[in-house]
């Protein structure tokens, strides 16, 4: 089944599914030379404003290959759900 055809919603695919590409490290403006600066900033910012997190992490299809999770641990997970997914 095509990704766009999955589900019974007219909502954009980006609002129904979490899609992630591979990290491009030094080809990205957020790369610090050692880690993803955006992941670190997102986790830190969310930690400052959020209520204490849930003990159990939400289901995630990208966690095993997620650079933010590898670098920031569970602190990266709540920040991920607040990303803009459609810039139209």
mmCIF file of N, CA and C in Angstrom:
data_model
loop_
_atom_site.group_PDB
_atom_site.id
_atom_site.type_symbol
_atom_site.label_atom_id
_atom_site.label_comp_id
_atom_site.label_asym_id
_atom_site.label_seq_id
_atom_site.Cartn_x
_atom_site.Cartn_y
_atom_site.Cartn_z
ATOM 1 N N UNK A 1 0.849 -1.179 0.000
ATOM 2 C CA UNK A 1 0.000 0.000 0.000
ATOM 3 C C UNK A 1 0.892 1.239 0.000
ATOM 4 N N UNK A 2 0.556 2.199 -0.783
ATOM 5 C CA UNK A 2 1.315 3.443 -0.838
ATOM 6 C C UNK A 2 1.137 4.214 0.463
ATOM 7 N N UNK A 3 2.179 4.874 0.876
ATOM 8 C CA UNK A 3 2.135 5.646 2.116
ATOM 9 C C UNK A 3 1.035 6.693 2.069
ATOM 10 N N UNK A 4 0.888 7.385 0.952
ATOM 11 C CA UNK A 4 -0.134 8.427 0.842
ATOM 12 C C UNK A 4 -1.545 7.857 0.931
ATOM 13 N N UNK A 5 -1.719 6.596 0.565
ATOM 14 C CA UNK A 5 -3.048 5.985 0.608
ATOM 15 C C UNK A 5 -3.372 5.384 1.969
ATOM 16 N N UNK A 6 -2.403 5.277 2.846
ATOM 17 C CA UNK A 6 -2.629 4.674 4.161
ATOM 18 C C UNK A 6 -3.529 5.567 5.004
ATOM 19 N N UNK A 7 -4.422 4.958 5.720
ATOM 20 C CA UNK A 7 -5.324 5.713 6.599
ATOM 21 C C UNK A 7 -6.517 6.257 5.848
ATOM 22 N N UNK A 8 -7.509 6.680 6.591
ATOM 23 C CA UNK A 8 -8.740 7.193 5.992
ATOM 24 C C UNK A 8 -8.873 8.693 6.183
ATOM 25 N N UNK A 9 -7.778 9.393 6.195
ATOM 26 C CA UNK A 9 -7.800 10.823 6.484
ATOM 27 C C UNK A 9 -7.429 11.633 5.254
ATOM 28 N N UNK A 10 -8.013 12.824 5.187
ATOM 29 C CA UNK A 10 -7.620 13.762 4.132
ATOM 30 C C UNK A 10 -6.446 14.629 4.570
ATOM 31 N N UNK A 11 -6.014 14.445 5.817
ATOM 32 C CA UNK A 11 -4.895 15.221 6.351
ATOM 33 C C UNK A 11 -3.619 14.869 5.597
ATOM 34 N N UNK A 12 -2.694 15.807 5.487
ATOM 35 C CA UNK A 12 -1.422 15.523 4.798
ATOM 36 C C UNK A 12 -0.675 14.355 5.452
ATOM 37 N N UNK A 13 0.042 13.629 4.638
ATOM 38 C CA UNK A 13 0.818 12.489 5.126
ATOM 39 C C UNK A 13 1.722 12.905 6.286
ATOM 40 N N UNK A 14 2.324 14.113 6.186
ATOM 41 C CA UNK A 14 3.262 14.576 7.211
ATOM 42 C C UNK A 14 2.613 14.701 8.581
ATOM 43 N N UNK A 15 1.320 14.921 8.631
ATOM 44 C CA UNK A 15 0.646 15.062 9.918
ATOM 45 C C UNK A 15 0.197 13.719 10.487
ATOM 46 N N UNK A 16 0.277 12.660 9.674
ATOM 47 C CA UNK A 16 -0.145 11.344 10.138
ATOM 48 C C UNK A 16 1.004 10.382 10.390
ATOM 49 N N UNK A 17 2.173 10.656 9.811
ATOM 50 C CA UNK A 17 3.304 9.744 9.919
ATOM 51 C C UNK A 17 4.571 10.513 10.257
ATOM 52 N N UNK A 18 5.467 9.879 10.986
ATOM 53 C CA UNK A 18 6.779 10.460 11.292
ATOM 54 C C UNK A 18 7.759 9.910 10.276
ATOM 55 N N UNK A 19 8.303 10.773 9.439
ATOM 56 C CA UNK A 19 9.259 10.375 8.415
ATOM 57 C C UNK A 19 10.612 10.959 8.783
ATOM 58 N N UNK A 20 11.656 10.202 8.597
ATOM 59 C CA UNK A 20 12.981 10.686 8.955
ATOM 60 C C UNK A 20 14.007 10.175 7.959
ATOM 61 N N UNK A 21 14.919 11.045 7.598
ATOM 62 C CA UNK A 21 16.009 10.671 6.710
ATOM 63 C C UNK A 21 17.276 10.485 7.509
ATOM 64 N N UNK A 22 18.309 9.966 6.884
ATOM 65 C CA UNK A 22 19.573 9.772 7.589
ATOM 66 C C UNK A 22 20.252 11.098 7.906
ATOM 67 N N UNK A 23 20.985 11.126 8.979
ATOM 68 C CA UNK A 23 21.753 12.310 9.360
ATOM 69 C C UNK A 23 22.875 12.516 8.336
ATOM 70 N N UNK A 24 23.089 13.758 7.937
ATOM 71 C CA UNK A 24 24.134 14.058 6.955
ATOM 72 C C UNK A 24 25.361 14.692 7.594
ATOM 73 N N UNK A 25 25.424 14.684 8.895
ATOM 74 C CA UNK A 25 26.532 15.194 9.701
ATOM 75 C C UNK A 25 27.079 16.524 9.176
ATOM 76 N N UNK A 26 28.297 16.542 8.682
ATOM 77 C CA UNK A 26 28.953 17.802 8.325
ATOM 78 C C UNK A 26 28.300 18.542 7.157
ATOM 79 N N UNK A 27 27.373 17.910 6.456
ATOM 80 C CA UNK A 27 26.654 18.587 5.376
ATOM 81 C C UNK A 27 25.465 19.386 5.901
ATOM 82 N N UNK A 28 25.248 19.360 7.203
ATOM 83 C CA UNK A 28 24.116 20.047 7.824
ATOM 84 C C UNK A 28 24.616 21.241 8.644
ATOM 85 N N UNK A 29 23.877 22.332 8.582
ATOM 86 C CA UNK A 29 24.252 23.531 9.321
ATOM 87 C C UNK A 29 24.158 23.388 10.829
ATOM 88 N N UNK A 30 23.448 22.380 11.310
ATOM 89 C CA UNK A 30 23.320 22.173 12.748
ATOM 90 C C UNK A 30 24.411 21.272 13.320
ATOM 91 N N UNK A 31 25.217 20.675 12.453
ATOM 92 C CA UNK A 31 26.273 19.772 12.908
ATOM 93 C C UNK A 31 27.364 20.580 13.602
ATOM 94 N N UNK A 32 27.712 20.204 14.821
ATOM 95 C CA UNK A 32 28.705 20.961 15.594
ATOM 96 C C UNK A 32 30.129 20.483 15.356
ATOM 97 N N UNK A 33 30.291 19.401 14.653
ATOM 98 C CA UNK A 33 31.600 18.782 14.486
ATOM 99 C C UNK A 33 31.688 17.520 15.321
ATOM 100 N N UNK A 34 30.803 17.416 16.314
ATOM 101 C CA UNK A 34 30.769 16.244 17.190
ATOM 102 C C UNK A 34 29.380 15.659 17.365
ATOM 103 N N UNK A 35 28.351 16.511 17.255
ATOM 104 C CA UNK A 35 26.986 16.032 17.457
ATOM 105 C C UNK A 35 25.991 16.983 16.779
ATOM 106 N N UNK A 36 24.713 16.586 16.805
ATOM 107 C CA UNK A 36 23.662 17.407 16.220
ATOM 108 C C UNK A 36 23.289 18.533 17.185
ATOM 109 N N UNK A 37 23.610 19.752 16.822
ATOM 110 C CA UNK A 37 23.293 20.898 17.656
ATOM 111 C C UNK A 37 21.795 21.143 17.767
ATOM 112 N N UNK A 38 21.040 20.818 16.716
ATOM 113 C CA UNK A 38 19.594 21.014 16.764
ATOM 114 C C UNK A 38 18.956 20.056 17.758
ATOM 115 N N UNK A 39 19.363 18.802 17.739
ATOM 116 C CA UNK A 39 18.821 17.830 18.701
ATOM 117 C C UNK A 39 19.109 18.247 20.133
ATOM 118 N N UNK A 40 20.302 18.732 20.375
ATOM 119 C CA UNK A 40 20.673 19.171 21.722
ATOM 120 C C UNK A 40 19.851 20.386 22.140
ATOM 121 N N UNK A 41 19.688 21.352 21.231
ATOM 122 C CA UNK A 41 18.893 22.548 21.541
ATOM 123 C C UNK A 41 17.427 22.209 21.768
ATOM 124 N N UNK A 42 16.870 21.326 20.937
ATOM 125 C CA UNK A 42 15.471 20.930 21.087
ATOM 126 C C UNK A 42 15.247 20.238 22.427
ATOM 127 N N UNK A 43 16.098 19.294 22.774
ATOM 128 C CA UNK A 43 15.942 18.570 24.037
ATOM 129 C C UNK A 43 16.069 19.518 25.226
ATOM 130 N N UNK A 44 17.033 20.424 25.179
ATOM 131 C CA UNK A 44 17.234 21.364 26.284
ATOM 132 C C UNK A 44 16.065 22.339 26.398
ATOM 133 N N UNK A 45 15.593 22.850 25.285
ATOM 134 C CA UNK A 45 14.489 23.802 25.288
ATOM 135 C C UNK A 45 13.211 23.158 25.804
ATOM 136 N N UNK A 46 12.936 21.966 25.331
ATOM 137 C CA UNK A 46 11.720 21.278 25.766
ATOM 138 C C UNK A 46 11.809 20.951 27.254
ATOM 139 N N UNK A 47 12.973 20.569 27.735
ATOM 140 C CA UNK A 47 13.153 20.222 29.150
ATOM 141 C C UNK A 47 12.895 21.431 30.049
ATOM 142 N N UNK A 48 13.200 22.641 29.566
ATOM 143 C CA UNK A 48 12.992 23.857 30.356
ATOM 144 C C UNK A 48 11.517 24.212 30.503
ATOM 145 N N UNK A 49 10.704 23.860 29.520
ATOM 146 C CA UNK A 49 9.311 24.312 29.507
ATOM 147 C C UNK A 49 8.288 23.218 29.764
ATOM 148 N N UNK A 50 8.688 21.981 29.722
ATOM 149 C CA UNK A 50 7.730 20.872 29.815
ATOM 150 C C UNK A 50 7.523 20.403 31.245
ATOM 151 N N UNK A 51 6.394 19.767 31.430
ATOM 152 C CA UNK A 51 6.125 19.084 32.688
ATOM 153 C C UNK A 51 7.058 17.878 32.771
ATOM 154 N N UNK A 52 7.249 17.315 33.958
ATOM 155 C CA UNK A 52 8.065 16.101 34.050
ATOM 156 C C UNK A 52 7.546 15.037 33.081
ATOM 157 N N UNK A 53 8.471 14.388 32.400
ATOM 158 C CA UNK A 53 8.118 13.439 31.350
ATOM 159 C C UNK A 53 7.542 12.138 31.864
ATOM 160 N N UNK A 54 6.928 11.438 30.936
ATOM 161 C CA UNK A 54 6.411 10.115 31.242
ATOM 162 C C UNK A 54 7.586 9.158 31.388
ATOM 163 N N UNK A 55 7.404 8.148 32.218
ATOM 164 C CA UNK A 55 8.485 7.187 32.410
ATOM 165 C C UNK A 55 8.643 6.281 31.197
ATOM 166 N N UNK A 56 7.532 5.971 30.532
ATOM 167 C CA UNK A 56 7.598 5.093 29.372
ATOM 168 C C UNK A 56 7.615 5.944 28.100
ATOM 169 N N UNK A 57 8.548 5.666 27.226
ATOM 170 C CA UNK A 57 8.668 6.423 25.991
ATOM 171 C C UNK A 57 7.550 6.046 25.022
ATOM 172 N N UNK A 58 7.118 7.000 24.200
ATOM 173 C CA UNK A 58 6.091 6.689 23.204
ATOM 174 C C UNK A 58 6.645 5.736 22.151
ATOM 175 N N UNK A 59 5.748 5.044 21.457
ATOM 176 C CA UNK A 59 6.181 4.181 20.365
ATOM 177 C C UNK A 59 6.846 5.046 19.307
ATOM 178 N N UNK A 60 7.913 4.523 18.712
ATOM 179 C CA UNK A 60 8.644 5.289 17.702
ATOM 180 C C UNK A 60 9.311 4.337 16.717
ATOM 181 N N UNK A 61 9.012 4.532 15.449
ATOM 182 C CA UNK A 61 9.583 3.681 14.410
ATOM 183 C C UNK A 61 11.008 4.068 14.042
ATOM 184 N N UNK A 62 11.442 5.260 14.441
ATOM 185 C CA UNK A 62 12.774 5.707 14.039
ATOM 186 C C UNK A 62 13.785 5.704 15.183
ATOM 187 N N UNK A 63 13.377 5.353 16.396
ATOM 188 C CA UNK A 63 14.255 5.480 17.562
ATOM 189 C C UNK A 63 15.563 4.705 17.421
ATOM 190 N N UNK A 64 15.544 3.515 16.877
ATOM 191 C CA UNK A 64 16.788 2.728 16.841
ATOM 192 C C UNK A 64 17.846 3.340 15.931
ATOM 193 N N UNK A 65 17.442 4.223 15.008
ATOM 194 C CA UNK A 65 18.404 4.886 14.138
ATOM 195 C C UNK A 65 18.402 6.404 14.330
ATOM 196 N N UNK A 66 17.727 6.893 15.344
ATOM 197 C CA UNK A 66 17.579 8.333 15.576
ATOM 198 C C UNK A 66 18.847 8.916 16.219
ATOM 199 N N UNK A 67 19.454 9.861 15.546
ATOM 200 C CA UNK A 67 20.658 10.498 16.087
ATOM 201 C C UNK A 67 20.327 11.244 17.365
ATOM 202 N N UNK A 68 19.188 11.949 17.408
ATOM 203 C CA UNK A 68 18.829 12.695 18.620
ATOM 204 C C UNK A 68 18.731 11.760 19.814
ATOM 205 N N UNK A 69 18.086 10.604 19.634
ATOM 206 C CA UNK A 69 17.961 9.659 20.740
ATOM 207 C C UNK A 69 19.331 9.098 21.123
ATOM 208 N N UNK A 70 20.152 8.792 20.138
ATOM 209 C CA UNK A 70 21.491 8.261 20.422
ATOM 210 C C UNK A 70 22.321 9.262 21.214
ATOM 211 N N UNK A 71 22.172 10.546 20.916
ATOM 212 C CA UNK A 71 22.975 11.569 21.572
ATOM 213 C C UNK A 71 22.338 12.134 22.839
ATOM 214 N N UNK A 72 21.038 12.304 22.848
ATOM 215 C CA UNK A 72 20.356 12.951 23.971
ATOM 216 C C UNK A 72 19.591 11.984 24.867
ATOM 217 N N UNK A 73 19.440 10.739 24.418
ATOM 218 C CA UNK A 73 18.686 9.763 25.192
ATOM 219 C C UNK A 73 17.203 10.104 25.208
ATOM 220 N N UNK A 74 16.481 9.639 26.213
ATOM 221 C CA UNK A 74 15.033 9.853 26.275
ATOM 222 C C UNK A 74 14.607 11.320 26.273
ATOM 223 N N UNK A 75 15.500 12.242 26.607
ATOM 224 C CA UNK A 75 15.156 13.667 26.590
ATOM 225 C C UNK A 75 14.806 14.153 25.182
ATOM 226 N N UNK A 76 15.260 13.465 24.160
ATOM 227 C CA UNK A 76 14.973 13.863 22.787
ATOM 228 C C UNK A 76 13.550 13.521 22.369
ATOM 229 N N UNK A 77 12.960 12.522 22.976
ATOM 230 C CA UNK A 77 11.652 12.034 22.519
ATOM 231 C C UNK A 77 10.521 13.051 22.636
ATOM 232 N N UNK A 78 10.324 13.736 23.742
ATOM 233 C CA UNK A 78 9.233 14.711 23.802
ATOM 234 C C UNK A 78 9.423 15.863 22.813
ATOM 235 N N UNK A 79 10.638 16.286 22.590
ATOM 236 C CA UNK A 79 10.897 17.390 21.668
ATOM 237 C C UNK A 79 10.514 17.010 20.244
ATOM 238 N N UNK A 80 10.687 15.777 19.880
ATOM 239 C CA UNK A 80 10.414 15.309 18.526
ATOM 240 C C UNK A 80 8.955 15.549 18.139
ATOM 241 N N UNK A 81 8.044 15.366 19.051
ATOM 242 C CA UNK A 81 6.624 15.519 18.720
ATOM 243 C C UNK A 81 6.222 16.970 18.488
ATOM 244 N N UNK A 82 7.090 17.921 18.757
ATOM 245 C CA UNK A 82 6.788 19.338 18.582
ATOM 246 C C UNK A 82 7.431 19.933 17.334
ATOM 247 N N UNK A 83 7.987 19.107 16.496
ATOM 248 C CA UNK A 83 8.605 19.603 15.264
ATOM 249 C C UNK A 83 7.541 19.992 14.256
ATOM 250 N N UNK A 84 7.827 21.007 13.465
ATOM 251 C CA UNK A 84 6.946 21.385 12.368
ATOM 252 C C UNK A 84 7.125 20.351 11.275
ATOM 253 N N UNK A 85 6.012 19.814 10.787
ATOM 254 C CA UNK A 85 6.105 18.753 9.805
ATOM 255 C C UNK A 85 5.636 19.173 8.413
ATOM 256 N N UNK A 86 5.054 20.372 8.295
ATOM 257 C CA UNK A 86 4.563 20.824 7.000
ATOM 258 C C UNK A 86 4.724 22.339 6.957
ATOM 259 N N UNK A 87 5.504 22.839 6.033
ATOM 260 C CA UNK A 87 5.813 24.259 5.996
ATOM 261 C C UNK A 87 5.051 25.010 4.912
ATOM 262 N N UNK A 88 3.992 24.454 4.413
ATOM 263 C CA UNK A 88 3.206 25.121 3.354
ATOM 264 C C UNK A 88 2.541 26.348 3.854
#
